[in-house]
Amino acid sequence: MPTEPTGASSGPPLAAAVRAATHRLAEAGIASAPVDALLLAAHALGVEPAEARRLLFLGRTDAPPGYADLVAERAHRVPLQHLTGRAAFRRLDLAVGPGVFVPRPETETLVSLALDALAGEGMPSAPLVVDLATGSGAIALAVKDEHPAAQVHAVELDPLAHGWAVANRDRLGLAVELALGDARTAYPPFAGLVDLVTCNPPYIPPGQVPVDPEVRDHDPALALYGGGTDGLELPLALVARAATLLRPGGVLLLEHADVQGGALLRALAADPAWERATDHADLAGRPRVVQAVRSSSAAPAAPAAPA
Ligand SMILES: C[S@@+](CC[C@H](N)C(=O)[O-])C[C@H]1O[C@@H](n2cnc3c(N)ncnc32)[C@H](O)[C@@H]1O
């Protein structure tokens, strides 16, 4: 239970501290300043955000110790999720921090599409799902959480990120198999057997360093830059890997930057391994996830990277 005010003062009144924090974070250029100020207060108080809001309106609680330090760090553009150690993703509360990509709301669209695909015609009752470049495990864990019958496997190259995924898997108690390795050559025994491949790869072109310090300075470079002049070198290598892994009729879902949809659709249309390629928008209406079905006629695409 949250602590009600005791009279023993640990700081200024909570409401005044949150107001000041909101002002400071807004001055630091943070668009979500009011929300961040409240969430940091909740974290410092050790309560859920709704309870922090209640305490705020009751007006009898002091700012908790450590709140000012958290606000100062956030003002220096340390990601909110690194300060709270949490990232909400679909129904899950994921642990995140230095060394792992913070899962984004737009990737939740990919999970919706994955669940639709798993509910579609021709999918077995216990489908085999592979998530390439899993980071914190966000997609793989959410798919397992919302489609428990799926057999979900996920691979990540970065040992630090893999460690976060393992910690999330173990804390959430979701039976997802996590491998440490290169997604370009992953899961040879699954060739031609997989029902669904999901992937949110690094896709930013090398020259387009993100403006937001939270992304530029805190998300690992390995999670951001896709390689090649257009950022599509690794995404296309993973498309090729998906072509090897999927059974005929299996489905690929790949997240991309809004400007990359056209190039990806052209690449998929030119490859006989794929059919029915489409692009889906995220909740903000931007093209975000390509979907394609593994054709039955073409021979598997060659692996994109040496074993
Ligand atoms: C944009 S992040 C996405 C992470 C997670 N899928 C998500 O949506 O939050 C891309 C991830 O790909 C990983 N990665 C980069 N190259 C890889 C490779 N060759 N094989 C496996 N993982 C790779 C990065 O370490 C990073 O965790």
Tab-separated table of C-alpha atoms and ligand atoms in Angstrom:
chain	number	residue	atom	x	y	z
A	1	MET	CA	0.000	0.000	0.000
A	2	PRO	CA	1.253	3.482	-0.716
A	3	THR	CA	2.257	5.606	2.211
A	4	GLU	CA	-0.173	8.307	3.113
A	5	PRO	CA	1.278	11.591	4.335
A	6	THR	CA	2.912	11.288	7.706
A	7	GLY	CA	3.781	14.853	8.444
A	8	ALA	CA	7.461	13.894	8.444
A	9	SER	CA	8.663	16.056	5.621
A	10	SER	CA	10.981	14.489	3.025
A	11	GLY	CA	10.689	17.316	0.502
A	12	PRO	CA	8.366	20.003	-0.783
A	13	PRO	CA	4.707	19.140	-1.201
A	14	LEU	CA	4.283	16.590	-3.979
A	15	ALA	CA	2.040	18.827	-6.068
A	16	ALA	CA	4.537	21.696	-6.025
A	17	ALA	CA	7.419	19.354	-6.830
A	18	VAL	CA	5.560	17.802	-9.768
A	19	ARG	CA	4.625	21.258	-11.075
A	20	ALA	CA	8.251	22.394	-10.879
A	21	ALA	CA	9.420	19.156	-12.494
A	22	THR	CA	6.946	19.582	-15.348
A	23	HIS	CA	8.272	23.073	-15.965
A	24	ARG	CA	11.897	21.898	-15.888
A	25	LEU	CA	11.287	18.976	-18.227
A	26	ALA	CA	9.337	21.151	-20.664
A	27	GLU	CA	12.236	23.613	-20.683
A	28	ALA	CA	14.546	20.696	-21.492
A	29	GLY	CA	12.477	20.102	-24.632
A	30	ILE	CA	10.535	17.069	-23.452
A	31	ALA	CA	7.111	17.066	-25.111
A	32	SER	CA	5.615	14.658	-22.576
A	33	ALA	CA	6.820	16.701	-19.559
A	34	PRO	CA	3.615	16.469	-17.430
A	35	VAL	CA	3.350	12.711	-17.913
A	36	ASP	CA	7.050	12.157	-17.260
A	37	ALA	CA	6.949	14.286	-14.095
A	38	LEU	CA	4.061	12.219	-12.764
A	39	LEU	CA	5.570	8.858	-13.742
A	40	LEU	CA	8.869	9.734	-12.080
A	41	ALA	CA	6.968	10.742	-8.941
A	42	ALA	CA	5.125	7.413	-8.992
A	43	HIS	CA	8.427	5.592	-9.393
A	44	ALA	CA	10.066	7.490	-6.536
A	45	LEU	CA	7.023	6.895	-4.323
A	46	GLY	CA	6.935	3.196	-5.253
A	47	VAL	CA	3.302	3.342	-6.349
A	48	GLU	CA	1.380	2.945	-9.587
A	49	PRO	CA	0.743	6.153	-11.596
A	50	ALA	CA	-2.960	6.190	-10.699
A	51	GLU	CA	-2.074	6.169	-7.012
A	52	ALA	CA	0.496	8.946	-7.507
A	53	ARG	CA	-2.216	11.006	-9.198
A	54	ARG	CA	-4.544	10.376	-6.258
A	55	LEU	CA	-1.880	11.431	-3.758
A	56	LEU	CA	-1.193	14.498	-5.846
A	57	PHE	CA	-4.808	15.615	-5.710
A	58	LEU	CA	-5.188	14.822	-2.013
A	59	GLY	CA	-2.356	17.282	-1.497
A	60	ARG	CA	-1.043	15.864	1.767
A	61	THR	CA	2.057	14.024	0.515
A	62	ASP	CA	5.583	15.357	0.283
A	63	ALA	CA	7.886	14.793	-2.663
A	64	PRO	CA	9.735	11.527	-2.020
A	65	PRO	CA	13.502	11.371	-1.548
A	66	GLY	CA	15.282	10.960	-4.873
A	67	TYR	CA	12.588	12.645	-6.943
A	68	ALA	CA	14.690	15.739	-7.622
A	69	ASP	CA	17.606	13.587	-8.820
A	70	LEU	CA	15.363	11.613	-11.163
A	71	VAL	CA	13.961	14.823	-12.619
A	72	ALA	CA	17.480	16.208	-13.101
A	73	GLU	CA	18.522	13.072	-14.990
A	74	ARG	CA	15.400	13.197	-17.131
A	75	ALA	CA	16.115	16.855	-17.890
A	76	HIS	CA	19.473	15.640	-19.229
A	77	ARG	CA	17.403	13.472	-21.562
A	78	VAL	CA	18.069	10.119	-19.960
A	79	PRO	CA	15.100	8.050	-21.233
A	80	LEU	CA	12.170	7.882	-18.834
A	81	GLN	CA	12.178	4.100	-19.176
A	82	HIS	CA	15.829	3.869	-18.071
A	83	LEU	CA	14.982	5.867	-14.945
A	84	THR	CA	11.904	3.836	-14.025
A	85	GLY	CA	13.424	0.600	-15.368
A	86	ARG	CA	10.096	-0.197	-17.008
A	87	ALA	CA	8.527	-0.042	-20.443
A	88	ALA	CA	4.875	-0.813	-21.024
A	89	PHE	CA	4.358	-2.961	-24.113
A	90	ARG	CA	0.949	-4.405	-24.952
A	91	ARG	CA	-0.136	-6.155	-21.702
A	92	LEU	CA	3.429	-6.498	-20.437
A	93	ASP	CA	5.580	-4.504	-18.098
A	94	LEU	CA	9.089	-5.027	-19.483
A	95	ALA	CA	12.345	-4.341	-17.668
A	96	VAL	CA	14.673	-2.154	-19.727
A	97	GLY	CA	17.821	-0.146	-19.183
A	98	PRO	CA	21.243	0.579	-20.651
A	99	GLY	CA	22.216	-1.894	-23.358
A	100	VAL	CA	18.770	-2.650	-24.718
A	101	PHE	CA	16.447	-0.906	-27.170
A	102	VAL	CA	13.370	0.544	-25.459
A	103	PRO	CA	10.326	-1.019	-27.163
A	104	ARG	CA	8.151	1.538	-28.950
A	105	PRO	CA	4.360	1.880	-29.141
A	106	GLU	CA	4.448	1.560	-32.944
A	107	THR	CA	5.796	-1.980	-32.580
A	108	GLU	CA	2.567	-2.884	-30.792
A	109	THR	CA	0.953	-2.623	-34.247
A	110	LEU	CA	3.213	-5.414	-35.449
A	111	VAL	CA	2.051	-7.598	-32.549
A	112	SER	CA	-1.611	-6.948	-33.470
A	113	LEU	CA	-0.840	-8.032	-37.028
A	114	ALA	CA	0.987	-11.107	-35.735
A	115	LEU	CA	-2.035	-12.134	-33.662
A	116	ASP	CA	-4.315	-11.606	-36.671
A	117	ALA	CA	-2.007	-13.753	-38.795
A	118	LEU	CA	-1.973	-16.511	-36.171
A	119	ALA	CA	-5.771	-16.468	-36.122
A	120	GLY	CA	-5.878	-16.670	-39.922
A	121	GLU	CA	-6.702	-19.525	-42.233
A	122	GLY	CA	-4.160	-22.322	-42.501
A	123	MET	CA	-2.395	-21.658	-39.203
A	124	PRO	CA	-1.882	-24.740	-37.015
A	125	SER	CA	-3.196	-24.824	-33.446
A	126	ALA	CA	0.348	-24.575	-32.023
A	127	PRO	CA	2.106	-22.377	-34.597
A	128	LEU	CA	5.891	-22.070	-34.752
A	129	VAL	CA	6.847	-18.402	-34.414
A	130	VAL	CA	10.331	-16.902	-34.771
A	131	ASP	CA	11.167	-13.346	-33.728
A	132	LEU	CA	14.390	-12.101	-35.339
A	133	ALA	CA	16.419	-9.395	-33.497
A	134	THR	CA	14.336	-9.575	-30.339
A	135	GLY	CA	16.026	-6.954	-28.121
A	136	SER	CA	14.164	-6.922	-24.790
A	137	GLY	CA	12.011	-9.770	-26.097
A	138	ALA	CA	9.065	-7.402	-26.515
A	139	ILE	CA	7.466	-8.922	-29.625
A	140	ALA	CA	8.194	-12.544	-28.762
A	141	LEU	CA	6.929	-12.222	-25.187
A	142	ALA	CA	3.801	-10.293	-26.206
A	143	VAL	CA	2.935	-12.890	-28.865
A	144	LYS	CA	3.361	-15.705	-26.333
A	145	ASP	CA	1.340	-13.769	-23.762
A	146	GLU	CA	-1.555	-13.160	-26.132
A	147	HIS	CA	-1.387	-16.413	-28.118
A	148	PRO	CA	-0.224	-18.937	-25.494
A	149	ALA	CA	-0.468	-21.943	-27.818
A	150	ALA	CA	2.307	-20.549	-30.036
A	151	GLN	CA	5.786	-22.050	-29.789
A	152	VAL	CA	7.858	-18.900	-29.772
A	153	HIS	CA	11.606	-18.683	-30.437
A	154	ALA	CA	13.585	-15.443	-30.545
A	155	VAL	CA	17.169	-14.542	-31.368
A	156	GLU	CA	19.315	-11.543	-30.444
A	157	LEU	CA	22.943	-10.769	-31.361
A	158	ASP	CA	23.875	-8.442	-28.504
A	159	PRO	CA	24.687	-10.280	-25.254
A	160	LEU	CA	23.503	-7.347	-23.116
A	161	ALA	CA	20.154	-7.127	-24.882
A	162	HIS	CA	19.819	-10.915	-24.758
A	163	GLY	CA	20.339	-10.718	-20.995
A	164	TRP	CA	17.436	-8.254	-20.681
A	165	ALA	CA	15.237	-10.569	-22.769
A	166	VAL	CA	16.095	-13.548	-20.550
A	167	ALA	CA	15.365	-11.499	-17.429
A	168	ASN	CA	12.011	-10.414	-18.858
A	169	ARG	CA	11.107	-13.933	-19.926
A	170	ASP	CA	11.967	-15.360	-16.505
A	171	ARG	CA	10.193	-12.625	-14.520
A	172	LEU	CA	7.067	-12.815	-16.660
A	173	GLY	CA	7.075	-16.609	-16.690
A	174	LEU	CA	6.442	-16.836	-20.430
A	175	ALA	CA	7.780	-19.947	-22.160
A	176	VAL	CA	9.750	-18.349	-24.981
A	177	GLU	CA	13.015	-19.916	-26.205
A	178	LEU	CA	15.711	-17.229	-26.428
A	179	ALA	CA	18.896	-17.674	-28.438
A	180	LEU	CA	22.020	-15.537	-28.530
A	181	GLY	CA	23.230	-15.284	-32.116
A	182	ASP	CA	23.064	-13.725	-35.551
A	183	ALA	CA	19.525	-13.594	-36.935
A	184	ARG	CA	20.929	-13.705	-40.494
A	185	THR	CA	21.877	-17.347	-40.005
A	186	ALA	CA	19.592	-18.349	-37.134
A	187	TYR	CA	17.640	-21.570	-36.651
A	188	PRO	CA	18.878	-23.829	-39.500
A	189	PRO	CA	16.765	-26.744	-38.123
A	190	PHE	CA	13.609	-24.665	-38.645
A	191	ALA	CA	14.174	-24.122	-42.388
A	192	GLY	CA	10.844	-24.405	-44.203
A	193	LEU	CA	8.907	-25.101	-40.990
A	194	VAL	CA	8.092	-21.725	-39.448
A	195	ASP	CA	4.518	-20.388	-39.549
A	196	LEU	CA	5.267	-16.752	-38.677
A	197	VAL	CA	8.415	-14.618	-38.629
A	198	THR	CA	8.256	-11.301	-36.806
A	199	CYS	CA	11.030	-8.752	-36.940
A	200	ASN	CA	11.686	-5.190	-35.837
A	201	PRO	CA	15.263	-4.829	-37.065
A	202	PRO	CA	17.624	-1.859	-36.916
A	203	TYR	CA	16.627	0.212	-39.959
A	204	ILE	CA	17.859	3.801	-39.649
A	205	PRO	CA	20.145	4.848	-42.534
A	206	PRO	CA	23.697	5.498	-41.266
A	207	GLY	CA	23.617	9.220	-42.096
A	208	GLN	CA	20.342	9.911	-40.292
A	209	VAL	CA	21.444	10.109	-36.681
A	210	PRO	CA	18.287	10.557	-34.551
A	211	VAL	CA	17.693	14.044	-33.175
A	212	ASP	CA	16.283	12.954	-29.811
A	213	PRO	CA	19.095	12.454	-27.278
A	214	GLU	CA	17.122	9.638	-25.653
A	215	VAL	CA	17.471	7.631	-28.861
A	216	ARG	CA	20.811	8.914	-30.149
A	217	ASP	CA	22.684	8.607	-26.854
A	218	HIS	CA	20.920	5.741	-25.098
A	219	ASP	CA	19.553	3.186	-27.559
A	220	PRO	CA	22.441	0.897	-28.624
A	221	ALA	CA	23.835	1.707	-32.097
A	222	LEU	CA	23.443	-1.964	-33.011
A	223	ALA	CA	19.704	-1.543	-32.452
A	224	LEU	CA	19.381	1.564	-34.613
A	225	TYR	CA	21.375	1.479	-37.835
A	226	GLY	CA	20.362	-0.930	-40.575
A	227	GLY	CA	23.419	-0.533	-42.800
A	228	GLY	CA	23.739	0.367	-46.465
A	229	THR	CA	22.890	3.803	-47.775
A	230	ASP	CA	19.157	3.370	-47.087
A	231	GLY	CA	19.299	1.469	-43.796
A	232	LEU	CA	17.861	-1.621	-45.454
A	233	GLU	CA	20.941	-3.842	-45.629
A	234	LEU	CA	20.147	-5.805	-42.463
A	235	PRO	CA	16.335	-5.711	-42.926
A	236	LEU	CA	16.722	-7.244	-46.406
A	237	ALA	CA	19.141	-9.861	-45.071
A	238	LEU	CA	16.496	-10.778	-42.495
A	239	VAL	CA	13.809	-10.928	-45.190
A	240	ALA	CA	16.044	-13.468	-46.941
A	241	ARG	CA	16.435	-15.400	-43.696
A	242	ALA	CA	12.669	-15.372	-43.211
A	243	ALA	CA	12.238	-16.794	-46.727
A	244	THR	CA	14.444	-19.704	-45.700
A	245	LEU	CA	12.687	-20.289	-42.393
A	246	LEU	CA	9.037	-19.970	-43.415
A	247	ARG	CA	6.941	-22.812	-44.793
A	248	PRO	CA	4.896	-22.113	-47.923
A	249	GLY	CA	1.967	-20.000	-46.743
A	250	GLY	CA	3.933	-18.774	-43.707
A	251	VAL	CA	3.784	-15.080	-42.922
A	252	LEU	CA	6.477	-12.408	-42.549
A	253	LEU	CA	5.891	-9.211	-40.573
A	254	LEU	CA	8.718	-6.670	-40.696
A	255	GLU	CA	8.744	-3.208	-39.140
A	256	HIS	CA	10.362	-0.369	-41.093
A	257	ALA	CA	10.778	3.407	-41.194
A	258	ASP	CA	7.885	5.253	-42.833
A	259	VAL	CA	10.011	6.125	-45.889
A	260	GLN	CA	11.158	2.539	-46.494
A	261	GLY	CA	7.806	0.893	-47.264
A	262	GLY	CA	8.023	1.437	-51.025
A	263	ALA	CA	11.517	-0.020	-51.336
A	264	LEU	CA	10.604	-3.033	-49.236
A	265	LEU	CA	7.437	-3.717	-51.212
A	266	ARG	CA	9.422	-3.509	-54.455
A	267	ALA	CA	12.032	-5.942	-53.110
A	268	LEU	CA	9.334	-8.387	-51.988
A	269	ALA	CA	7.464	-8.114	-55.304
A	270	ALA	CA	10.680	-8.831	-57.223
A	271	ASP	CA	11.443	-11.986	-55.214
A	272	PRO	CA	9.479	-15.108	-56.224
A	273	ALA	CA	9.778	-16.345	-52.638
A	274	TRP	CA	7.049	-13.870	-51.660
A	275	GLU	CA	3.456	-13.142	-52.551
A	276	ARG	CA	0.649	-10.878	-51.302
A	277	ALA	CA	3.033	-8.206	-49.960
A	278	THR	CA	1.282	-5.285	-48.282
A	279	ASP	CA	2.247	-2.406	-46.046
A	280	HIS	CA	0.362	-1.548	-42.825
A	281	ALA	CA	0.186	1.820	-41.079
A	282	ASP	CA	0.847	2.339	-37.375
A	283	LEU	CA	-1.586	4.106	-35.037
A	284	ALA	CA	-0.230	7.457	-36.186
A	285	GLY	CA	-1.130	6.537	-39.786
A	286	ARG	CA	2.468	6.130	-40.967
A	287	PRO	CA	3.501	3.140	-43.109
A	288	ARG	CA	5.207	0.873	-40.586
A	289	VAL	CA	4.970	-2.903	-41.100
A	290	VAL	CA	5.273	-4.910	-44.299
A	291	GLN	CA	3.522	-8.246	-44.440
A	292	ALA	CA	4.169	-10.941	-47.026
A	293	VAL	CA	3.319	-14.594	-47.489
A	294	ARG	CA	5.939	-17.203	-48.362
A	295	SER	CA	5.058	-18.554	-51.791
A	296	SER	CA	4.998	-22.264	-52.445
A	297	SER	CA	6.571	-22.243	-55.878
A	298	ALA	CA	9.921	-20.549	-55.451
A	299	ALA	CA	13.026	-22.207	-54.113
A	300	PRO	CA	14.172	-20.844	-50.753
A	301	ALA	CA	16.168	-17.633	-50.996
A	302	ALA	CA	19.894	-17.975	-50.380
A	303	PRO	CA	21.043	-17.112	-46.854
A	304	ALA	CA	22.158	-13.486	-46.732
A	305	ALA	CA	25.149	-13.924	-44.504
A	306	PRO	CA	27.832	-16.586	-44.131
A	307	ALA	CA	27.187	-19.147	-41.389
B	1	LIG	C1	15.238	-1.886	-33.259
B	1	LIG	S1	15.799	-3.042	-32.067
B	1	LIG	C2	14.275	-3.934	-31.832
B	1	LIG	C3	14.250	-4.798	-30.633
B	1	LIG	C4	12.885	-5.474	-30.417
B	1	LIG	N1	12.565	-6.342	-31.527
B	1	LIG	C5	11.807	-4.440	-30.243
B	1	LIG	O1	10.951	-4.306	-31.119
B	1	LIG	O2	11.804	-3.730	-29.229
B	1	LIG	C6	16.769	-4.126	-33.096
B	1	LIG	C7	17.481	-5.270	-32.343
B	1	LIG	O3	18.224	-6.021	-33.298
B	1	LIG	C8	19.410	-6.492	-32.700
B	1	LIG	N2	20.311	-6.915	-33.786
B	1	LIG	C9	21.053	-6.143	-34.611
B	1	LIG	N3	21.678	-6.903	-35.523
B	1	LIG	C10	21.319	-8.192	-35.260
B	1	LIG	C11	21.625	-9.452	-35.872
B	1	LIG	N4	22.439	-9.543	-36.934
B	1	LIG	N5	21.077	-10.569	-35.341
B	1	LIG	C12	20.253	-10.498	-34.259
B	1	LIG	N6	19.928	-9.345	-33.651
B	1	LIG	C13	20.445	-8.197	-34.148
B	1	LIG	C14	19.850	-5.304	-31.888
B	1	LIG	O4	20.809	-5.647	-30.935
B	1	LIG	C15	18.501	-4.835	-31.310
B	1	LIG	O5	18.249	-5.479	-30.086
